[in-house]
C-alpha atoms as an extended CHARMM CRD file, in Angstrom:
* protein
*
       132  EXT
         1         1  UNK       CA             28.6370000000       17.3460000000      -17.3900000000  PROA      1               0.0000000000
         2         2  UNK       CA             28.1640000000       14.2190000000      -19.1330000000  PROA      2               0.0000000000
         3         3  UNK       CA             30.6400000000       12.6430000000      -21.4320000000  PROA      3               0.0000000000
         4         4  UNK       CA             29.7720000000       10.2110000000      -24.3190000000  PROA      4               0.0000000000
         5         5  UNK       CA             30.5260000000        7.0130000000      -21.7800000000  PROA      5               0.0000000000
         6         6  UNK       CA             27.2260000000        8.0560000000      -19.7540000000  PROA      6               0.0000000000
         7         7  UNK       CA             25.3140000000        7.6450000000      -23.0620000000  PROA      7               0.0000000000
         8         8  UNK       CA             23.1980000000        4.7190000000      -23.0010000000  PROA      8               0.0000000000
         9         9  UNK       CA             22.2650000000        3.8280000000      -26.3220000000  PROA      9               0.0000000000
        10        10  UNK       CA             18.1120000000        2.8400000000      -26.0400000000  PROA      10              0.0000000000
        11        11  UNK       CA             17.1510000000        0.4010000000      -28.6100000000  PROA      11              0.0000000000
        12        12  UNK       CA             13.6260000000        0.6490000000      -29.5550000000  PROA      12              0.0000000000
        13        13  UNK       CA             11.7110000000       -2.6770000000      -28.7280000000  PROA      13              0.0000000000
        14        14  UNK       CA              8.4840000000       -4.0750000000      -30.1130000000  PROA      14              0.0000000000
        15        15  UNK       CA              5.2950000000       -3.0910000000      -27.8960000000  PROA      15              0.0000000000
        16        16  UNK       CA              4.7450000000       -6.2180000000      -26.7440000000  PROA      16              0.0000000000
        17        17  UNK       CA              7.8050000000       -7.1630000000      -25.7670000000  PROA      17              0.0000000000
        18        18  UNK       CA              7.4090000000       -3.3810000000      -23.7110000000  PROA      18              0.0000000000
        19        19  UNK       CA              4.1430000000       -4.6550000000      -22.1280000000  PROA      19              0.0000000000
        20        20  UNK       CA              5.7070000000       -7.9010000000      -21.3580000000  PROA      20              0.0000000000
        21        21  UNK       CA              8.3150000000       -6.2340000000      -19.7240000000  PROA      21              0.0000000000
        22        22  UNK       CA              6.0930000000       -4.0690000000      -18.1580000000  PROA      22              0.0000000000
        23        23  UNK       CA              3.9320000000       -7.0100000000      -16.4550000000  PROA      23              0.0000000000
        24        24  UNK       CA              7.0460000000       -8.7230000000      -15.4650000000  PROA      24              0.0000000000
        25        25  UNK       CA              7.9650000000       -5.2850000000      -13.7690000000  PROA      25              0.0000000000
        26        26  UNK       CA              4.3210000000       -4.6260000000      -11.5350000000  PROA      26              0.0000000000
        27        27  UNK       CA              4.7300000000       -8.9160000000      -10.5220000000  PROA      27              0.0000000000
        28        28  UNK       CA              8.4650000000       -8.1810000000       -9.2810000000  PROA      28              0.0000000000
        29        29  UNK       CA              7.0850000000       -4.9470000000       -7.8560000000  PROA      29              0.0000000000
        30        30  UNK       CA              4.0950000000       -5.8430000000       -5.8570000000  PROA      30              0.0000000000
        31        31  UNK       CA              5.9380000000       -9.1850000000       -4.4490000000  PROA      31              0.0000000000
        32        32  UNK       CA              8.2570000000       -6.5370000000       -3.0310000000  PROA      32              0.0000000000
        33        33  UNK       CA              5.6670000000       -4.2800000000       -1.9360000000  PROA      33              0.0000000000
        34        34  UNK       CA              3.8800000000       -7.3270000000       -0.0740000000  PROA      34              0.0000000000
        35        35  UNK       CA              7.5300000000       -8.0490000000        1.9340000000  PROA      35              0.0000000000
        36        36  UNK       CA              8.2710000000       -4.0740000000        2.4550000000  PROA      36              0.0000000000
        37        37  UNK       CA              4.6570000000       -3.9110000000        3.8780000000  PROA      37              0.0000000000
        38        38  UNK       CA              5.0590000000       -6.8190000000        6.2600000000  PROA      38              0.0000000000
        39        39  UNK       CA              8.1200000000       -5.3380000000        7.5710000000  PROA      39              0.0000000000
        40        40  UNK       CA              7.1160000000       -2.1630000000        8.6860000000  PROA      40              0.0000000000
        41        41  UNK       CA              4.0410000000       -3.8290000000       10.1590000000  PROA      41              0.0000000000
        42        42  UNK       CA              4.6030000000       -6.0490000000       13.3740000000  PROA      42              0.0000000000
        43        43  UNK       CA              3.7660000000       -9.2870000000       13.1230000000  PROA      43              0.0000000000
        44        44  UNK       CA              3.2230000000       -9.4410000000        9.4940000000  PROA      44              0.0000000000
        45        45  UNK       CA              6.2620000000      -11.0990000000        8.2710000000  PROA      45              0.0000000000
        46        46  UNK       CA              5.7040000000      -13.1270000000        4.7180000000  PROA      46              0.0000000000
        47        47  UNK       CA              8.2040000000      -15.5150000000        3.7280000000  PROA      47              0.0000000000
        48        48  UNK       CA             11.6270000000      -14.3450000000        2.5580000000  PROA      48              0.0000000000
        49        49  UNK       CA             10.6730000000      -17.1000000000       -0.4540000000  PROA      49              0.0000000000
        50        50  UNK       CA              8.1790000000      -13.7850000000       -2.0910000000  PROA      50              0.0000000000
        51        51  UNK       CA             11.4130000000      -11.8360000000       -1.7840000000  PROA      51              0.0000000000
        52        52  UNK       CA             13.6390000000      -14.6870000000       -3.0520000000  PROA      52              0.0000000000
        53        53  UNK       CA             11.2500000000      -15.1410000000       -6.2350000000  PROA      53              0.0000000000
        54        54  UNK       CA             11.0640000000      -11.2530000000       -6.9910000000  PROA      54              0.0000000000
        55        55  UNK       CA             15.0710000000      -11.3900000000       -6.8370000000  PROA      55              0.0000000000
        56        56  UNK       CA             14.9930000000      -14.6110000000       -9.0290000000  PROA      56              0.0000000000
        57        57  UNK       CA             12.4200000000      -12.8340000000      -11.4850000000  PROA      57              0.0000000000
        58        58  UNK       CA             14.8170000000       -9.3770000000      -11.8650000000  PROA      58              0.0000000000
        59        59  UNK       CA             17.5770000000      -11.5310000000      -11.9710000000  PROA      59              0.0000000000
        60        60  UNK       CA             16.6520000000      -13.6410000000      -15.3030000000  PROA      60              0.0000000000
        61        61  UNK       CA             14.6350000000      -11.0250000000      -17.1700000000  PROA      61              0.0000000000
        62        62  UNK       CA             17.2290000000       -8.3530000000      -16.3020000000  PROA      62              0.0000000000
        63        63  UNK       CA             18.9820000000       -9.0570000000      -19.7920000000  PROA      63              0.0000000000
        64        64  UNK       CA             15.2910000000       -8.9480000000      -21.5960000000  PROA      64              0.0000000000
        65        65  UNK       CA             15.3000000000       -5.2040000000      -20.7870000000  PROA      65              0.0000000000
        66        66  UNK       CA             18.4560000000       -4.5500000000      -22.0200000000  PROA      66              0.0000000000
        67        67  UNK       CA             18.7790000000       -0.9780000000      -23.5070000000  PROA      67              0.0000000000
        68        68  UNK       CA             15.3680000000       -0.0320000000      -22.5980000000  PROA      68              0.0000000000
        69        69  UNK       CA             13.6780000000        2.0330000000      -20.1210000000  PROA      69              0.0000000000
        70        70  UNK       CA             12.7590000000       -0.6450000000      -18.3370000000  PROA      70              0.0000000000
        71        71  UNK       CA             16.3680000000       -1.6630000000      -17.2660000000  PROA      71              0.0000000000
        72        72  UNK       CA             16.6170000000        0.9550000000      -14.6140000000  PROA      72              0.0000000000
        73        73  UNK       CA             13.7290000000       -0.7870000000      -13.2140000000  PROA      73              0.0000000000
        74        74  UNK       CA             15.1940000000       -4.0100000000      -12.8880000000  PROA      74              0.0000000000
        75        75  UNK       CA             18.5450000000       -2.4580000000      -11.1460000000  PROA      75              0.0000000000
        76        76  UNK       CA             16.7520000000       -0.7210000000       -9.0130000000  PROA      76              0.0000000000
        77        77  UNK       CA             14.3490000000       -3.4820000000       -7.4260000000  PROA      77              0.0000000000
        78        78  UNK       CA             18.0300000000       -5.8620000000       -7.2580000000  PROA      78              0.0000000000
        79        79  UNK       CA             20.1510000000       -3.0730000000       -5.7300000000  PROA      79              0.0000000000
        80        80  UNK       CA             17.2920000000       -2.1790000000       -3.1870000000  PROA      80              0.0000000000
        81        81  UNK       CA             17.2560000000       -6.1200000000       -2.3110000000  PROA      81              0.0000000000
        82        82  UNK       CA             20.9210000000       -6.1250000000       -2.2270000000  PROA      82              0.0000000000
        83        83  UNK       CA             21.1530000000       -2.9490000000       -0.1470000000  PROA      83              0.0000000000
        84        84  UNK       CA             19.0090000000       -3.9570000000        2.0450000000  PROA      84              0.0000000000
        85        85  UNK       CA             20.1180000000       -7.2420000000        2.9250000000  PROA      85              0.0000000000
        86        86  UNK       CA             23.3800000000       -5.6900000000        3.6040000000  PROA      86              0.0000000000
        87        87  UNK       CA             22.2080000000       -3.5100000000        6.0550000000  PROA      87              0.0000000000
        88        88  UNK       CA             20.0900000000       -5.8640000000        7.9060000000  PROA      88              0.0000000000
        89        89  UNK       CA             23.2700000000       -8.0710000000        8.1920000000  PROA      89              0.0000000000
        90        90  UNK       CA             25.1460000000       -5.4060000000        9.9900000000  PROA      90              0.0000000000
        91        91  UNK       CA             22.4450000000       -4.2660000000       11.9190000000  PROA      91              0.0000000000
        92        92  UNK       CA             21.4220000000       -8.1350000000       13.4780000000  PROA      92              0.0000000000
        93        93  UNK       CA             24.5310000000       -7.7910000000       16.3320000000  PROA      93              0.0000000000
        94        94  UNK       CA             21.8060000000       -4.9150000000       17.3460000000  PROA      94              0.0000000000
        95        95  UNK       CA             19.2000000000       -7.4390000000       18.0340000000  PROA      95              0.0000000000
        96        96  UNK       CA             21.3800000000       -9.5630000000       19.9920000000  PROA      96              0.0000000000
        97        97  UNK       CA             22.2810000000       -6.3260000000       22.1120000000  PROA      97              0.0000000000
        98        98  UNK       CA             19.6260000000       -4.3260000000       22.9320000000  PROA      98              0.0000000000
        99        99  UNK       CA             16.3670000000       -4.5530000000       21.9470000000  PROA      99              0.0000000000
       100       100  UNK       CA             15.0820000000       -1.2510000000       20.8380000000  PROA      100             0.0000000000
       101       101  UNK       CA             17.9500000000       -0.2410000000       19.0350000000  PROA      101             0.0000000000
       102       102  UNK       CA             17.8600000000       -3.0350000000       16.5910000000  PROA      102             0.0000000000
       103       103  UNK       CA             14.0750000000       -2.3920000000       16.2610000000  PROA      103             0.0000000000
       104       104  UNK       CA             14.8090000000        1.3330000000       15.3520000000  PROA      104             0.0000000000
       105       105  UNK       CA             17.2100000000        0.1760000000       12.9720000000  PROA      105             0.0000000000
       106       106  UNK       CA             15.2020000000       -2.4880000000       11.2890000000  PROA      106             0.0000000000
       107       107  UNK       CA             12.4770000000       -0.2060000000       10.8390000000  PROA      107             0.0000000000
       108       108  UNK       CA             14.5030000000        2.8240000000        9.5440000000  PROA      108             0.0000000000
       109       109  UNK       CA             15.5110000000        0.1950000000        6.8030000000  PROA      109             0.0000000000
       110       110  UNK       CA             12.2250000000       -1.2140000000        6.3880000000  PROA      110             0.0000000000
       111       111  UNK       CA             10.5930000000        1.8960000000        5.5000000000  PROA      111             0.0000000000
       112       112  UNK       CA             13.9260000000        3.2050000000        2.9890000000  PROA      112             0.0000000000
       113       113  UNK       CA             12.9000000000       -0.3440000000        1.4100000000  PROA      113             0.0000000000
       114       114  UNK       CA              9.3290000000        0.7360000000        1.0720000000  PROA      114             0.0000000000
       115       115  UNK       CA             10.1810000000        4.0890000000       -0.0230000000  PROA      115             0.0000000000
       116       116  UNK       CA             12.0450000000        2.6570000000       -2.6600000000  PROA      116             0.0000000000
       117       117  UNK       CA              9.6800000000        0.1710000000       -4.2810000000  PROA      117             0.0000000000
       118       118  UNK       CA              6.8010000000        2.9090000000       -4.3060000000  PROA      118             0.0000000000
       119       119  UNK       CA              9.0520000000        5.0530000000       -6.3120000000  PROA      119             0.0000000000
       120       120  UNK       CA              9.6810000000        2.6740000000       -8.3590000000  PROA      120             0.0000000000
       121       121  UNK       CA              6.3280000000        1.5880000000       -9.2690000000  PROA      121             0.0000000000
       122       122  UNK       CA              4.8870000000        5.1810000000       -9.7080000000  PROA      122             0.0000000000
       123       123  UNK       CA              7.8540000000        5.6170000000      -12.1260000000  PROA      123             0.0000000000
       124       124  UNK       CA              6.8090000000        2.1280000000      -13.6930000000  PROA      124             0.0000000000
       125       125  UNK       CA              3.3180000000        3.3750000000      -13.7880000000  PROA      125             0.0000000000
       126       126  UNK       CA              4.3820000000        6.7100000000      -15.6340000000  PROA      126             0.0000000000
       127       127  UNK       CA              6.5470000000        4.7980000000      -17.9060000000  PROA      127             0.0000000000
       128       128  UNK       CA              9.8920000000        6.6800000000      -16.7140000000  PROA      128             0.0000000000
       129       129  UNK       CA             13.2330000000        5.1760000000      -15.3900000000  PROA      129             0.0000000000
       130       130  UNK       CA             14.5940000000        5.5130000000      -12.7700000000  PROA      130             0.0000000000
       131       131  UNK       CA             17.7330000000        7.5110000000      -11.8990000000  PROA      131             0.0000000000
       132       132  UNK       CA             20.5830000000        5.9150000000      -10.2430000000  PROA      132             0.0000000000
């Protein structure tokens, strides 16, 4: 049951700010997709600097999409990065171990990454947000 503090109050914003926001949105997305694609694939690793701009990009036009749809958007694609930095983090001692395991892990996370940014943009493309 919801209470009146899960109420987000949605301000209704100008259409081109929306389509601005919206561009903003499919750049940030497809730089992801580009670095979740690479990971799953071997051998295909882009530079961390597409990740690092995408970050930098949700990062200062988070507060643009304040009170709009769109700001689920922008927390997901920074918790996904965030999330999934963490988790390659722990997993690294697994590298230094054993092989394989830290392979299995990597990938598990590279494809929950993927997964992620794919929802994301279908939601994007449907004009939806994104639950938390």
């Amino acid at each position: 049951m919801k209470n009146d503090q899960d109420i987000v109050d949605v301000q209704p914003v100008d259409e081109a700010r929306a389509r601005s926001l919206r561009t903003v949105g499919w750049i940030s997305y497809l730089l992801h997709l580009v670095v979740a694609v690479a990971a799953v694939l071997p051998g295909t690793q882009p530079s961390i600097a597409l990740l690092a701009v995408a970050l930098v990009i949700d990062l200062v036009k988070r507060s643009d999409a304040a009170g709009t749809w769109q700001d689920s958007h922008f927390s997901w694609r920074i918790r996904t990065v965030v999330w999934a930095a963490f988790w390659y983090v722990v997993t690294w001692p697994l590298w230094l171990l054993l092989l394989v395991p830290g392979m299995a892990a990597w990938f598990v996370i590279s494809i929950w990454f993927l997964y992620r940014i794919v929802k994301g943009m279908v939601r994007l493309n449907d004009n939806r947000p994104l639950d938390a």
